[in-house]
Short mmCIF file of C-alpha atoms in Angstrom, two decimals:
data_model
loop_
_atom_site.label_atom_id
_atom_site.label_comp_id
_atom_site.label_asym_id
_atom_site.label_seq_id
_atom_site.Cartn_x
_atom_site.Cartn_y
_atom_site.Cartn_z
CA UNK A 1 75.98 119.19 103.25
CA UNK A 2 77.14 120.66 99.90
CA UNK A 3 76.71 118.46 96.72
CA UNK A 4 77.28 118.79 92.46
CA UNK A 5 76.44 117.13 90.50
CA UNK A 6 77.32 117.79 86.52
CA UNK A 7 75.03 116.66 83.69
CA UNK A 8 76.92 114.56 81.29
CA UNK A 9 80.17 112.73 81.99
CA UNK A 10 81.12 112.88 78.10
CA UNK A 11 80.15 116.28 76.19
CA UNK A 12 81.46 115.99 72.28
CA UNK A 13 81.40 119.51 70.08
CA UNK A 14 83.32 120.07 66.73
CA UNK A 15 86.01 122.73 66.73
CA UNK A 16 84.64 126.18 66.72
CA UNK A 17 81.18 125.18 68.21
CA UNK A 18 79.93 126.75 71.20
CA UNK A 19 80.94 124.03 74.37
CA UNK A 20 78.66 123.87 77.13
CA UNK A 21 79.14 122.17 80.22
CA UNK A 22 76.62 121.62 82.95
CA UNK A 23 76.69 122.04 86.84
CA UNK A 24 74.18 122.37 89.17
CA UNK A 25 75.02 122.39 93.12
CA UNK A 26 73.05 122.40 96.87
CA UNK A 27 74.09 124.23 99.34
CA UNK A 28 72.53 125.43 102.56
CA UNK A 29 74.52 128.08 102.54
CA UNK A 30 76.12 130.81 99.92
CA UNK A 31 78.46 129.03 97.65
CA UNK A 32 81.94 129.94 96.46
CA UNK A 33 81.72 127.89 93.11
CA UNK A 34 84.52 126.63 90.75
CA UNK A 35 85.59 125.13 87.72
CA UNK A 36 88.74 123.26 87.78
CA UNK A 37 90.50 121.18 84.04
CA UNK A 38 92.67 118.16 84.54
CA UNK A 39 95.08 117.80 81.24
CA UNK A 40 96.08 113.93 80.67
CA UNK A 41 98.55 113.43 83.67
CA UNK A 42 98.45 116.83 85.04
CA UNK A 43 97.19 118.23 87.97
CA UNK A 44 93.76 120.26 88.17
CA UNK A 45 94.21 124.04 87.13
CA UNK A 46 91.74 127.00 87.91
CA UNK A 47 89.57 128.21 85.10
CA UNK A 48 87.34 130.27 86.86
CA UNK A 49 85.41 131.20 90.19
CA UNK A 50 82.29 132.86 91.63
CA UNK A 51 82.65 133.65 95.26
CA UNK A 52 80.79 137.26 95.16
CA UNK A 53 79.35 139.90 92.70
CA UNK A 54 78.88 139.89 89.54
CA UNK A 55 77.65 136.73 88.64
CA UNK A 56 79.32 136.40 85.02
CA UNK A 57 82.26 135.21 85.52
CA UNK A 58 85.32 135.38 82.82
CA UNK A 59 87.96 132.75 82.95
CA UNK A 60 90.77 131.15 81.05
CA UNK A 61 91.30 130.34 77.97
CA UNK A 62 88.06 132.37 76.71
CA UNK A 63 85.77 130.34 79.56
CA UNK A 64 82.93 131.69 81.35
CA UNK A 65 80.51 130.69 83.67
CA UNK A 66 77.01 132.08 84.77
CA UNK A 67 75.95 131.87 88.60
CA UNK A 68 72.03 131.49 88.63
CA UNK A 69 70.79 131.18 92.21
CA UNK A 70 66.85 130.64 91.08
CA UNK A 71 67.77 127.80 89.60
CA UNK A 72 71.10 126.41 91.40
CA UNK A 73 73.44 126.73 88.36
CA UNK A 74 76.89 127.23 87.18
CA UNK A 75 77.29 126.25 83.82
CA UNK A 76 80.47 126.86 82.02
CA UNK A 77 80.74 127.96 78.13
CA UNK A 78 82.71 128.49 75.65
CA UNK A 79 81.28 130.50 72.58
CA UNK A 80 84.20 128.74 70.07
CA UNK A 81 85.86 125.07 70.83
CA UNK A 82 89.70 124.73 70.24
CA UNK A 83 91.21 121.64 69.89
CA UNK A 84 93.25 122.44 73.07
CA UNK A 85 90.28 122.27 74.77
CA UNK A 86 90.06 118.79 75.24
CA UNK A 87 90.33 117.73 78.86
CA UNK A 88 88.18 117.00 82.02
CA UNK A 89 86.44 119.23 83.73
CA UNK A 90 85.25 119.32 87.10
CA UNK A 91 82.96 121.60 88.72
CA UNK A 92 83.20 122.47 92.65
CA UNK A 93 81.44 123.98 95.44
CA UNK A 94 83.04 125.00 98.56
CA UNK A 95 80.69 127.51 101.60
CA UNK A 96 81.23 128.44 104.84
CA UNK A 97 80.06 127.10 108.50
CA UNK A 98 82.93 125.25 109.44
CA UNK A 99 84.00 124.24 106.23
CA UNK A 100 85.52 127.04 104.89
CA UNK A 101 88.04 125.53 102.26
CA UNK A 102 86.75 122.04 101.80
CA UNK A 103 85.91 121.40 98.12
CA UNK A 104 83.34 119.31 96.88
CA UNK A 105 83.47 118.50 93.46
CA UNK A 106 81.52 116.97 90.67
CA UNK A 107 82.04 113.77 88.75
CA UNK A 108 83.53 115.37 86.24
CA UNK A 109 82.72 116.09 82.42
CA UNK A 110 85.44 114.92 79.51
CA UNK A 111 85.30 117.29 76.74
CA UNK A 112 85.85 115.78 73.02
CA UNK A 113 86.78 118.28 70.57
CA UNK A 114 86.24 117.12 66.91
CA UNK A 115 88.36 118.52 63.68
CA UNK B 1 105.18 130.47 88.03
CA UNK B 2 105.28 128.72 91.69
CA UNK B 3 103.25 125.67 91.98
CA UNK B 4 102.69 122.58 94.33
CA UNK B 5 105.01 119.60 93.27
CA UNK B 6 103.96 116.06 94.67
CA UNK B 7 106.50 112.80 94.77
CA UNK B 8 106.61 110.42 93.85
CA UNK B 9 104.06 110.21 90.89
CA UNK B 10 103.32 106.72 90.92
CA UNK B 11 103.80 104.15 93.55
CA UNK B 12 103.10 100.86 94.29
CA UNK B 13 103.00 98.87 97.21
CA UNK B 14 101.66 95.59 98.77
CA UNK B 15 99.13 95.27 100.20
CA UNK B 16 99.47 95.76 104.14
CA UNK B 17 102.65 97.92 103.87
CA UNK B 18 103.08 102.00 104.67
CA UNK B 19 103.02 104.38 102.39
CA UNK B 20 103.82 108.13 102.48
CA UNK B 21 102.90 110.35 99.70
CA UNK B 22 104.83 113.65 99.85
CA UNK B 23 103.74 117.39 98.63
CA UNK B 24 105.92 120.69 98.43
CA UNK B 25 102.48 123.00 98.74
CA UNK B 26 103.84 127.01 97.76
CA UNK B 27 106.09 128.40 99.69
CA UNK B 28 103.76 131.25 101.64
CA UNK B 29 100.19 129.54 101.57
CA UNK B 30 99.14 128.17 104.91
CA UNK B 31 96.51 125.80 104.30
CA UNK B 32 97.12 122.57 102.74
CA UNK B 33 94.46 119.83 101.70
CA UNK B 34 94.69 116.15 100.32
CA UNK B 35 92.18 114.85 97.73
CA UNK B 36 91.56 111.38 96.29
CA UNK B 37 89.84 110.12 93.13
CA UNK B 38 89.47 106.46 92.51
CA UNK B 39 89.58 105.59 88.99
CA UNK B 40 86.55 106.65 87.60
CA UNK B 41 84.71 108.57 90.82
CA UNK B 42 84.81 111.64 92.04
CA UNK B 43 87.20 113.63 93.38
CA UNK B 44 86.80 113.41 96.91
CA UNK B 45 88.09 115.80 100.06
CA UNK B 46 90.27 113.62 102.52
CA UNK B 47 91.54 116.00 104.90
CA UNK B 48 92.76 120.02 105.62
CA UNK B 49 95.01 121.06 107.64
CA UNK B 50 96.44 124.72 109.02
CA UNK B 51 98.90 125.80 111.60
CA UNK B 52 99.95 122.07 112.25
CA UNK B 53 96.77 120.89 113.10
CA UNK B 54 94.04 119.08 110.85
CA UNK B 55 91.43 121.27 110.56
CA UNK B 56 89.00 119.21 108.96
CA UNK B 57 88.74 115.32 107.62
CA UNK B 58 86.15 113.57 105.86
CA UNK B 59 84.90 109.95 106.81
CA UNK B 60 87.49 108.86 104.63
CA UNK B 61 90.23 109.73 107.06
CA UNK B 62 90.11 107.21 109.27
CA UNK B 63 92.60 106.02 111.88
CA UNK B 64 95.10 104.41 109.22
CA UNK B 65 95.90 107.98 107.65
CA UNK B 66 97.68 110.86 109.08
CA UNK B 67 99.07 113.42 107.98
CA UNK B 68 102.00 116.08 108.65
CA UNK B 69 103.90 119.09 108.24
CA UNK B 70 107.67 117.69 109.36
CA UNK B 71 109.90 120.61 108.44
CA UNK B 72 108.16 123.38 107.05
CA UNK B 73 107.71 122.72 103.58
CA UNK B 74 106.40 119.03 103.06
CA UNK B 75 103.63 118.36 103.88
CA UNK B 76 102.64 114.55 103.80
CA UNK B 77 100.31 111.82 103.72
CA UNK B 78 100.74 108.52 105.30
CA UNK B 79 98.63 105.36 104.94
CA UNK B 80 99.61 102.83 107.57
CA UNK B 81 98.44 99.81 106.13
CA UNK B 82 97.03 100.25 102.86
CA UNK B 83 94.12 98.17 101.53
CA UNK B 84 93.15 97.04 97.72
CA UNK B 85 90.87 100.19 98.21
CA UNK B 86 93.10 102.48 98.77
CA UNK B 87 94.27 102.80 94.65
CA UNK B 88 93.52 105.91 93.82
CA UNK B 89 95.31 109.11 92.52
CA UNK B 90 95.82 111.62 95.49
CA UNK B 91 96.13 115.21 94.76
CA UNK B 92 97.74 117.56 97.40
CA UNK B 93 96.30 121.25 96.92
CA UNK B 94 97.34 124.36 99.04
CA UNK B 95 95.72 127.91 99.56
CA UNK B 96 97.07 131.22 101.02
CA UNK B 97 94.16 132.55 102.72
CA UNK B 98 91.71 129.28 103.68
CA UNK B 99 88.52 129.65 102.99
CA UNK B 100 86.21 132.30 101.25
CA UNK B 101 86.54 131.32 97.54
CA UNK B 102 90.00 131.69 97.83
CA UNK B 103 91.93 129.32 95.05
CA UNK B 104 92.95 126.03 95.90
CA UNK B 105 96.29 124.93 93.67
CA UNK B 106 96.48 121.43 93.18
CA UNK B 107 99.54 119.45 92.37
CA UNK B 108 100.22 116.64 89.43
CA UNK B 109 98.78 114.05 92.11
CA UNK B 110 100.18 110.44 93.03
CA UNK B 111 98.94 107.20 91.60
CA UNK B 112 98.60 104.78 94.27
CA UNK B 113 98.52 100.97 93.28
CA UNK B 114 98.07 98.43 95.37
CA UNK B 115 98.49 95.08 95.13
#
Protein backbone atom coordinates (compact mmCIF):
# COMPACT_ATOMS: atom_id res chain seq x y z
CA UNK A 1 0.00 0.00 0.00
CA UNK A 2 1.13 3.54 -0.94
CA UNK A 3 0.72 6.33 1.74
CA UNK A 4 1.70 10.50 2.24
CA UNK A 5 1.62 12.01 4.48
CA UNK A 6 2.55 16.04 4.47
CA UNK A 7 4.02 17.81 7.50
CA UNK A 8 1.93 20.74 8.39
CA UNK A 9 -1.68 21.29 7.42
CA UNK A 10 -1.19 25.26 7.70
CA UNK A 11 2.33 26.68 6.39
CA UNK A 12 2.29 30.79 6.76
CA UNK A 13 5.37 32.82 4.86
CA UNK A 14 5.38 36.64 4.07
CA UNK A 15 5.44 37.64 0.43
CA UNK A 16 8.76 37.15 -1.15
CA UNK A 17 9.97 34.48 1.43
CA UNK A 18 11.11 31.24 0.34
CA UNK A 19 7.71 28.67 0.81
CA UNK A 20 8.38 25.25 1.68
CA UNK A 21 6.05 22.57 1.79
CA UNK A 22 6.63 19.09 3.10
CA UNK A 23 5.85 15.51 1.75
CA UNK A 24 7.13 12.41 2.54
CA UNK A 25 5.55 9.06 0.96
CA UNK A 26 5.87 4.84 1.25
CA UNK A 27 5.81 2.93 -1.36
CA UNK A 28 6.83 -0.63 -2.05
CA UNK A 29 7.37 0.13 -5.23
CA UNK A 30 8.90 3.16 -7.54
CA UNK A 31 6.70 6.13 -7.20
CA UNK A 32 5.33 8.53 -9.80
CA UNK A 33 4.93 11.55 -7.32
CA UNK A 34 2.81 14.78 -7.62
CA UNK A 35 1.85 17.98 -6.46
CA UNK A 36 -1.56 19.10 -7.18
CA UNK A 37 -3.21 23.22 -5.86
CA UNK A 38 -6.88 23.55 -5.24
CA UNK A 39 -7.87 27.51 -5.69
CA UNK A 40 -11.09 28.40 -3.42
CA UNK A 41 -13.87 26.54 -5.44
CA UNK A 42 -11.78 25.23 -8.17
CA UNK A 43 -10.75 22.04 -9.11
CA UNK A 44 -7.11 20.58 -8.39
CA UNK A 45 -4.49 21.73 -11.12
CA UNK A 46 -0.98 20.08 -11.84
CA UNK A 47 2.05 21.89 -10.56
CA UNK A 48 4.50 19.45 -11.05
CA UNK A 49 5.57 15.64 -11.33
CA UNK A 50 8.41 13.15 -10.87
CA UNK A 51 7.77 9.91 -12.60
CA UNK A 52 11.56 9.32 -13.95
CA UNK A 53 15.00 11.07 -14.27
CA UNK A 54 16.15 13.83 -13.14
CA UNK A 55 15.00 14.21 -9.84
CA UNK A 56 14.60 18.19 -9.76
CA UNK A 57 11.69 18.81 -10.94
CA UNK A 58 10.48 22.45 -12.35
CA UNK A 59 6.86 23.30 -12.22
CA UNK A 60 4.37 26.11 -12.40
CA UNK A 61 4.26 29.16 -11.37
CA UNK A 62 8.18 29.14 -10.39
CA UNK A 63 7.53 25.64 -8.19
CA UNK A 64 9.89 22.93 -7.78
CA UNK A 65 10.19 19.88 -6.10
CA UNK A 66 13.20 17.56 -5.10
CA UNK A 67 12.74 13.61 -5.25
CA UNK A 68 15.07 12.14 -2.45
CA UNK A 69 14.74 8.35 -2.35
CA UNK A 70 17.28 7.93 0.88
CA UNK A 71 15.07 9.65 2.70
CA UNK A 72 11.41 9.21 1.07
CA UNK A 73 10.88 12.90 0.11
CA UNK A 74 9.24 15.27 -2.18
CA UNK A 75 9.19 18.54 -0.87
CA UNK A 76 7.97 21.40 -2.90
CA UNK A 77 9.59 25.11 -2.85
CA UNK A 78 9.30 28.14 -3.87
CA UNK A 79 12.47 30.46 -3.59
CA UNK A 80 9.96 33.88 -3.57
CA UNK A 81 6.09 33.78 -2.21
CA UNK A 82 3.46 35.75 -4.31
CA UNK A 83 0.39 36.63 -2.99
CA UNK A 84 -1.26 34.43 -5.71
CA UNK A 85 0.16 31.75 -4.10
CA UNK A 86 -2.25 31.23 -1.58
CA UNK A 87 -4.13 27.96 -1.94
CA UNK A 88 -4.04 24.23 -0.85
CA UNK A 89 -1.78 22.00 -1.75
CA UNK A 90 -1.82 18.43 -1.92
CA UNK A 91 0.87 16.08 -2.49
CA UNK A 92 0.28 12.52 -4.28
CA UNK A 93 1.77 9.27 -4.95
CA UNK A 94 0.60 6.97 -7.52
CA UNK A 95 3.11 3.28 -8.58
CA UNK A 96 2.54 0.47 -10.44
CA UNK A 97 1.42 -3.36 -9.67
CA UNK A 98 -2.03 -3.18 -10.45
CA UNK A 99 -2.60 0.20 -9.59
CA UNK A 100 -1.30 2.01 -12.23
CA UNK A 101 -3.34 5.39 -12.10
CA UNK A 102 -4.80 5.33 -8.65
CA UNK A 103 -3.71 8.44 -6.69
CA UNK A 104 -3.14 8.64 -3.21
CA UNK A 105 -2.88 11.86 -1.82
CA UNK A 106 -1.91 13.73 1.26
CA UNK A 107 -3.99 15.71 3.71
CA UNK A 108 -3.21 18.59 2.24
CA UNK A 109 -1.15 21.83 3.25
CA UNK A 110 -3.01 25.55 3.08
CA UNK A 111 -0.53 28.07 2.19
CA UNK A 112 -0.97 31.73 3.88
CA UNK A 113 0.80 34.35 2.12
CA UNK A 114 1.32 37.55 4.25
CA UNK A 115 1.73 41.34 2.71
CA UNK B 1 -7.53 24.95 -23.07
CA UNK B 2 -9.79 21.59 -22.83
CA UNK B 3 -10.64 20.57 -19.41
CA UNK B 4 -13.05 18.17 -17.44
CA UNK B 5 -16.39 20.02 -16.54
CA UNK B 6 -18.53 18.32 -13.68
CA UNK B 7 -22.53 19.16 -13.03
CA UNK B 8 -24.02 20.05 -11.15
CA UNK B 9 -21.69 21.86 -8.58
CA UNK B 10 -23.64 21.55 -5.62
CA UNK B 11 -26.45 19.28 -4.76
CA UNK B 12 -28.48 18.33 -2.15
CA UNK B 13 -30.58 15.59 -1.42
CA UNK B 14 -32.39 13.64 1.39
CA UNK B 15 -31.30 11.37 2.89
CA UNK B 16 -32.23 7.84 1.30
CA UNK B 17 -32.77 9.26 -2.24
CA UNK B 18 -30.41 8.68 -5.64
CA UNK B 19 -28.11 10.78 -6.72
CA UNK B 20 -26.04 11.00 -9.94
CA UNK B 21 -23.15 13.25 -10.22
CA UNK B 22 -22.17 13.82 -13.87
CA UNK B 23 -18.50 14.56 -15.53
CA UNK B 24 -17.60 15.55 -19.24
CA UNK B 25 -13.78 14.00 -18.74
CA UNK B 26 -11.63 15.42 -22.25
CA UNK B 27 -12.66 14.45 -25.20
CA UNK B 28 -9.63 11.79 -26.23
CA UNK B 29 -8.43 10.53 -22.68
CA UNK B 30 -9.58 7.04 -21.88
CA UNK B 31 -9.32 6.63 -18.32
CA UNK B 32 -11.57 8.29 -16.00
CA UNK B 33 -11.44 8.27 -12.04
CA UNK B 34 -13.80 9.64 -9.20
CA UNK B 35 -12.36 11.12 -5.97
CA UNK B 36 -13.99 12.22 -2.71
CA UNK B 37 -12.89 14.51 0.12
CA UNK B 38 -15.03 14.95 3.14
CA UNK B 39 -14.78 18.26 4.60
CA UNK B 40 -11.66 18.43 6.17
CA UNK B 41 -9.95 14.77 5.16
CA UNK B 42 -8.20 13.67 2.58
CA UNK B 43 -8.74 13.31 -0.74
CA UNK B 44 -9.56 9.89 -1.24
CA UNK B 45 -9.58 7.43 -4.61
CA UNK B 46 -13.21 5.96 -5.09
CA UNK B 47 -13.02 4.22 -8.24
CA UNK B 48 -11.21 4.00 -12.09
CA UNK B 49 -12.51 2.96 -14.82
CA UNK B 50 -11.27 2.22 -18.72
CA UNK B 51 -12.84 0.73 -21.76
CA UNK B 52 -16.31 0.50 -19.94
CA UNK B 53 -15.25 -1.46 -17.26
CA UNK B 54 -14.10 -0.38 -13.60
CA UNK B 55 -10.76 -1.08 -13.41
CA UNK B 56 -10.16 -0.49 -9.94
CA UNK B 57 -12.34 0.66 -6.64
CA UNK B 58 -11.38 1.33 -3.25
CA UNK B 59 -13.33 -0.02 -0.10
CA UNK B 60 -15.24 2.96 -0.43
CA UNK B 61 -17.10 1.72 -3.46
CA UNK B 62 -19.37 -0.38 -2.16
CA UNK B 63 -22.54 -1.89 -3.60
CA UNK B 64 -24.62 1.50 -3.38
CA UNK B 65 -22.25 3.26 -6.04
CA UNK B 66 -21.79 2.60 -9.62
CA UNK B 67 -20.64 4.13 -12.07
CA UNK B 68 -20.91 4.60 -16.05
CA UNK B 69 -19.96 5.69 -19.34
CA UNK B 70 -23.75 6.04 -21.06
CA UNK B 71 -22.94 7.73 -24.36
CA UNK B 72 -19.49 8.38 -24.86
CA UNK B 73 -18.73 11.44 -23.20
CA UNK B 74 -20.30 11.42 -19.56
CA UNK B 75 -19.14 9.64 -17.51
CA UNK B 76 -21.13 9.35 -14.11
CA UNK B 77 -21.46 8.55 -10.63
CA UNK B 78 -24.47 7.24 -8.96
CA UNK B 79 -25.18 6.79 -5.23
CA UNK B 80 -28.29 4.71 -4.74
CA UNK B 81 -29.24 5.61 -1.44
CA UNK B 82 -27.13 8.13 0.00
CA UNK B 83 -26.30 8.29 3.72
CA UNK B 84 -25.43 11.46 6.15
CA UNK B 85 -21.85 10.17 5.25
CA UNK B 86 -21.88 10.48 2.01
CA UNK B 87 -21.35 14.73 2.09
CA UNK B 88 -18.45 15.24 0.57
CA UNK B 89 -17.07 17.10 -2.55
CA UNK B 90 -16.44 14.54 -5.44
CA UNK B 91 -13.94 15.33 -8.02
CA UNK B 92 -14.07 13.48 -11.44
CA UNK B 93 -10.41 13.40 -13.02
CA UNK B 94 -9.49 11.82 -16.47
CA UNK B 95 -6.07 10.73 -18.09
CA UNK B 96 -5.04 9.89 -21.71
CA UNK B 97 -2.63 7.23 -21.22
CA UNK B 98 -3.54 5.43 -17.54
CA UNK B 99 -0.97 4.89 -15.55
CA UNK B 100 2.88 5.66 -15.49
CA UNK B 101 2.96 9.22 -14.05
CA UNK B 102 0.83 10.24 -16.63
CA UNK B 103 -1.37 13.52 -15.47
CA UNK B 104 -4.57 13.11 -14.00
CA UNK B 105 -6.97 16.42 -14.80
CA UNK B 106 -9.42 16.94 -12.29
CA UNK B 107 -12.63 18.83 -12.65
CA UNK B 108 -14.26 21.80 -10.31
CA UNK B 109 -15.82 18.78 -8.23
CA UNK B 110 -19.51 18.44 -6.78
CA UNK B 111 -20.58 19.30 -3.29
CA UNK B 112 -22.74 16.69 -2.03
CA UNK B 113 -25.09 17.58 1.00
CA UNK B 114 -27.12 15.47 2.57
CA UNK B 115 -29.68 15.84 4.76
Amino acid sequence: AQSVTQLGSHVSVSEGALVLLRCNYSSSVPPYLFWYVQYPNQGLQLLLKYTTGATLVKGINGFEAEFKKSETSFHLTKPSAHMSDAAEYFCAVSGGGTSYGKLTFGQGTILTVHP
Amino acid sequence: EPEVTQTPSHQVTQMGQEVILRCVPISNHLYFYWYRQILGQKVEFLVSFYNNEISEKSEIFDDQFSVERPDGSNFTLKIRSTKLEDSAMYFCASELAGGKGDTQYFGPGTRLTVL
